[in-house]
PDB file of C-alpha atoms in Angstrom:
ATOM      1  CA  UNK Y   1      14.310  16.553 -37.631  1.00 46.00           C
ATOM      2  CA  UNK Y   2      17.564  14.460 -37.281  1.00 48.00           C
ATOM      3  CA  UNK Y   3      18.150  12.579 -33.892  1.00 48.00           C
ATOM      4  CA  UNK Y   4      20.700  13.066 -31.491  1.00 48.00           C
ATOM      5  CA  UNK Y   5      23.647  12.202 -32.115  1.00 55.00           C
ATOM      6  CA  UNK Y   6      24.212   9.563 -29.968  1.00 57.00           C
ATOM      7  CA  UNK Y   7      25.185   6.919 -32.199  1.00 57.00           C
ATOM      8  CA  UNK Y   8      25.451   3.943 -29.723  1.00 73.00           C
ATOM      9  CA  UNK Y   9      21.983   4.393 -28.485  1.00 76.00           C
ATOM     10  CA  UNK Y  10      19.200   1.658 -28.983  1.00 83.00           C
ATOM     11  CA  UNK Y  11      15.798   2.094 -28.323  1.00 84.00           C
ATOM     12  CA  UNK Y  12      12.828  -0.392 -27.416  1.00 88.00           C
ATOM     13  CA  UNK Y  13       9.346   0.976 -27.785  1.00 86.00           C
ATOM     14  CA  UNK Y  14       7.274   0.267 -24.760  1.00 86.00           C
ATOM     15  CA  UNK Y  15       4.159   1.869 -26.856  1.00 83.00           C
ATOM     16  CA  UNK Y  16       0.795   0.520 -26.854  1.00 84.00           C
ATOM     17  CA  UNK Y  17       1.564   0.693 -30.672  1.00 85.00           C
ATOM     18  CA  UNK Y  18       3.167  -2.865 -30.564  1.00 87.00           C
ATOM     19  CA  UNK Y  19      -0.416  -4.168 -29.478  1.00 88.00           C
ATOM     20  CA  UNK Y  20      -1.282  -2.997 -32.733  1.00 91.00           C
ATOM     21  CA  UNK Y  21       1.505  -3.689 -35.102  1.00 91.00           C
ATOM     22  CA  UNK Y  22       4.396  -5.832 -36.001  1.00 92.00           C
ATOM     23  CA  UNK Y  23       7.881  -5.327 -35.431  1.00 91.00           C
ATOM     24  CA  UNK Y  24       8.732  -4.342 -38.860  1.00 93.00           C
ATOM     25  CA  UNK Y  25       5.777  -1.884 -39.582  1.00 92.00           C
ATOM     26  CA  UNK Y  26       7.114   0.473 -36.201  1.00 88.00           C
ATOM     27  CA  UNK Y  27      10.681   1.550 -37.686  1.00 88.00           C
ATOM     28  CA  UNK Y  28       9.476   3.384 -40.814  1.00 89.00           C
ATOM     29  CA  UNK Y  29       7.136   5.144 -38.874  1.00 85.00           C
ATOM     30  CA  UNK Y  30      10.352   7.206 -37.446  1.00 82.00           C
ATOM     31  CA  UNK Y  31      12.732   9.178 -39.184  1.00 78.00           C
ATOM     32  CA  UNK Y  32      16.014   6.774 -40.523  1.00 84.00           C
ATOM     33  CA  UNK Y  33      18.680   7.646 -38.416  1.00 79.00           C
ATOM     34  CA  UNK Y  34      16.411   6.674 -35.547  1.00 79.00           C
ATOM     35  CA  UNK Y  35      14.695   3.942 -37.041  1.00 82.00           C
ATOM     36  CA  UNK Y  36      17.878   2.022 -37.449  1.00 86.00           C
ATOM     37  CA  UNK Y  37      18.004   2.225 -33.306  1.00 83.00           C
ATOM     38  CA  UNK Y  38      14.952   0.114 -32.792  1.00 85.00           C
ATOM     39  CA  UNK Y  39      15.725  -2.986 -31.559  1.00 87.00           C
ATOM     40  CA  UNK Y  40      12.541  -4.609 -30.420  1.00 89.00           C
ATOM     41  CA  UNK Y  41       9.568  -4.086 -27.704  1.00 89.00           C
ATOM     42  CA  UNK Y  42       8.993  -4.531 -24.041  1.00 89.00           C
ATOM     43  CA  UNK Y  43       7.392  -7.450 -23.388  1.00 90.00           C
ATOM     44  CA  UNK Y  44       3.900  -7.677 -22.468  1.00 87.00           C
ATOM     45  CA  UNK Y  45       3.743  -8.562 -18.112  1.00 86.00           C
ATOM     46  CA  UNK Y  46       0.996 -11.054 -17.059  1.00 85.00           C
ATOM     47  CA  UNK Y  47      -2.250  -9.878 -17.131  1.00 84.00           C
ATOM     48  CA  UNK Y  48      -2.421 -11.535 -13.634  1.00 85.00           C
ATOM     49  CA  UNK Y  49       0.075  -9.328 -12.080  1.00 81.00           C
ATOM     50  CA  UNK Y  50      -0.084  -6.095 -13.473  1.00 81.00           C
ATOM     51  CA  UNK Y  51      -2.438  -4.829 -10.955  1.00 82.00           C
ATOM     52  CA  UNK Y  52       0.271  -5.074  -8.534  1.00 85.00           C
ATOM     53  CA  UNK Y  53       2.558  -2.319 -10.747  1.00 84.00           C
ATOM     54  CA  UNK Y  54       1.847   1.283 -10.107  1.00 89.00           C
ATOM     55  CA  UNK Y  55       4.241   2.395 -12.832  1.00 93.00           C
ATOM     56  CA  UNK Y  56       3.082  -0.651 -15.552  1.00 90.00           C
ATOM     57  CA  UNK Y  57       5.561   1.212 -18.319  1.00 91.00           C
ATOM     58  CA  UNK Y  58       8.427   1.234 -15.965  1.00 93.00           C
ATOM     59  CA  UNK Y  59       7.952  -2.374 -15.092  1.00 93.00           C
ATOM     60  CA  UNK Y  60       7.878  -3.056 -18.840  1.00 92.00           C
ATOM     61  CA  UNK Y  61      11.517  -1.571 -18.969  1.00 92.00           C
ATOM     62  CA  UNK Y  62      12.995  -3.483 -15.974  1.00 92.00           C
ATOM     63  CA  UNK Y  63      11.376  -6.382 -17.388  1.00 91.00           C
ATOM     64  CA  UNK Y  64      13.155  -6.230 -20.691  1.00 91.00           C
ATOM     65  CA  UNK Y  65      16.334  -5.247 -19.237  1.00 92.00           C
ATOM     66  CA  UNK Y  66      15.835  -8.208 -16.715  1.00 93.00           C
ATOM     67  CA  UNK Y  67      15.405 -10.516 -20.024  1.00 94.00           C
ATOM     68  CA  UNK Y  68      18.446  -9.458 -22.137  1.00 93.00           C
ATOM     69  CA  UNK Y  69      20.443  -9.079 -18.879  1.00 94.00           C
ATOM     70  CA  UNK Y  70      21.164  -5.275 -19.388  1.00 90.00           C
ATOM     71  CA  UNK Y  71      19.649  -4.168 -15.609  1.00 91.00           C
ATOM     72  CA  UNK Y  72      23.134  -2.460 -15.172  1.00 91.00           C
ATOM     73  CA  UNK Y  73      22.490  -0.253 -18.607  1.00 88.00           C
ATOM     74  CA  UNK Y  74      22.026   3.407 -18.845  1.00 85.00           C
ATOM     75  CA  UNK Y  75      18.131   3.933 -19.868  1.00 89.00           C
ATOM     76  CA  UNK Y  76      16.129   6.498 -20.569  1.00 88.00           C
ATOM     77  CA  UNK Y  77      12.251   6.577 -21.271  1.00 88.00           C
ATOM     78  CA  UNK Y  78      10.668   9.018 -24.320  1.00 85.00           C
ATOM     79  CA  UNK Y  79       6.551   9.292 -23.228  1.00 88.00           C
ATOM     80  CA  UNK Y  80       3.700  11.288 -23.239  1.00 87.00           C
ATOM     81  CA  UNK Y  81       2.284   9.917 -20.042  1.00 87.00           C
ATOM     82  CA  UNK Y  82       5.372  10.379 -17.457  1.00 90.00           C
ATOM     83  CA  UNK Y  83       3.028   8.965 -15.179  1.00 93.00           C
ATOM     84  CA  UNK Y  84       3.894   5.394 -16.170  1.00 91.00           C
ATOM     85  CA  UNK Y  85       7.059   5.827 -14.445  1.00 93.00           C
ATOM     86  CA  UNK Y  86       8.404   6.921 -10.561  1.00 96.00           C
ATOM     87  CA  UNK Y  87       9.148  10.481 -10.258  1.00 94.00           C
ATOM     88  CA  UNK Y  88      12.921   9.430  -9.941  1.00 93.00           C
ATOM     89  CA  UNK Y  89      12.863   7.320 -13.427  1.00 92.00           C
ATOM     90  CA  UNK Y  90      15.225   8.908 -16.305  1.00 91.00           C
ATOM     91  CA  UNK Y  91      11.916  10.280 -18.875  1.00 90.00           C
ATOM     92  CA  UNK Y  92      11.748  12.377 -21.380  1.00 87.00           C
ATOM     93  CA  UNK Y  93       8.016  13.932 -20.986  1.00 87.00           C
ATOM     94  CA  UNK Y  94       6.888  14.746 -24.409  1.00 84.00           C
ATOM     95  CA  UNK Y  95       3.748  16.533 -25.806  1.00 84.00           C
ATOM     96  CA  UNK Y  96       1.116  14.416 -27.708  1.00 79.00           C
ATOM     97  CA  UNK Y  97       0.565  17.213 -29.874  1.00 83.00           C
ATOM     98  CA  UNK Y  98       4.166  17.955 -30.839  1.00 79.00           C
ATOM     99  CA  UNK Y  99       5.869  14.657 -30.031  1.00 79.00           C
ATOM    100  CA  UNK Y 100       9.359  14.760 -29.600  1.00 78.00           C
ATOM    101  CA  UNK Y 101      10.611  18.326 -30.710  1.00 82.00           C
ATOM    102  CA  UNK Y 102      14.227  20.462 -30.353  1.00 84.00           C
ATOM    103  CA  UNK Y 103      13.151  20.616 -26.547  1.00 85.00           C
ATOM    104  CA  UNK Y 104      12.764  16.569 -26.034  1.00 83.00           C
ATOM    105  CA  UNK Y 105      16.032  16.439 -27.994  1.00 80.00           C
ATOM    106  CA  UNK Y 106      17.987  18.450 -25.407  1.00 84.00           C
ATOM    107  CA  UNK Y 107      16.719  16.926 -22.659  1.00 84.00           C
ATOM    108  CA  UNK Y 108      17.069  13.828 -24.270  1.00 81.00           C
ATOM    109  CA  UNK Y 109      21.007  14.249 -25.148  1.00 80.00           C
ATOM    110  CA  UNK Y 110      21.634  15.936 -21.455  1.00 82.00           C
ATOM    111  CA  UNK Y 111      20.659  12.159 -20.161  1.00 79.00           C
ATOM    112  CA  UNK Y 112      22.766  10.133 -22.566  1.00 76.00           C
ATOM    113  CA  UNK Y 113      25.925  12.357 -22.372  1.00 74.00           C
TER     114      UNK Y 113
END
């Protein structure tokens, strides 16, 4: 499946995959025209204050707009747990099973146009 077309978009994975893995392992695992997009992870929040985060994913995402001083920038979140994020937050729910499909692509483009 190709991504949307919205060629000025970047995305930062806020996945528990970059517990796991390095930087350079995540791209490939996505198809090229989005891999090229991926510009780096949210950082990690101190273990002593994450208690006091309802929406841990969400702070993740202020956090690393906060850091590259983009908290003015248009955002929008791709999960499977919506959950991590207030009901007012710009998400894409996906499925787990079908991960992001035509449907999350629609929704996805209505957001960044």
């Amino acid at each position: 499946m190709s991504f949307v077309p919205i060629y000025h978009a970047r995305v930062v994975i806020s996945s528990s995959w970059r517990e796991i893995f390095p930087f350079e392992v995540i791209p490939p695992l996505f198809s090229p025209d989005l891999a090229i997009r991926i510009i780096g992870f949210t950082p990690f929040l101190n273990p002593k204050n994450i208690h006091q985060h309802k929406y841990l994913r969400h702070q993740e995402v202020l956090e690393y707009l906060r850091q590259n001083q983009a908290e003015n920038s248009r955002w929008v979140a791709i999960d499977d747990i919506p959950e991590h994020y207030p009901p007012d937050a710009p998400v894409v729910a996906i499925d787990d099973y079908n991960g992001f499909d035509q449907n999350s692509a629609k929704v996805l483009s209505e957001y960044l146009t």
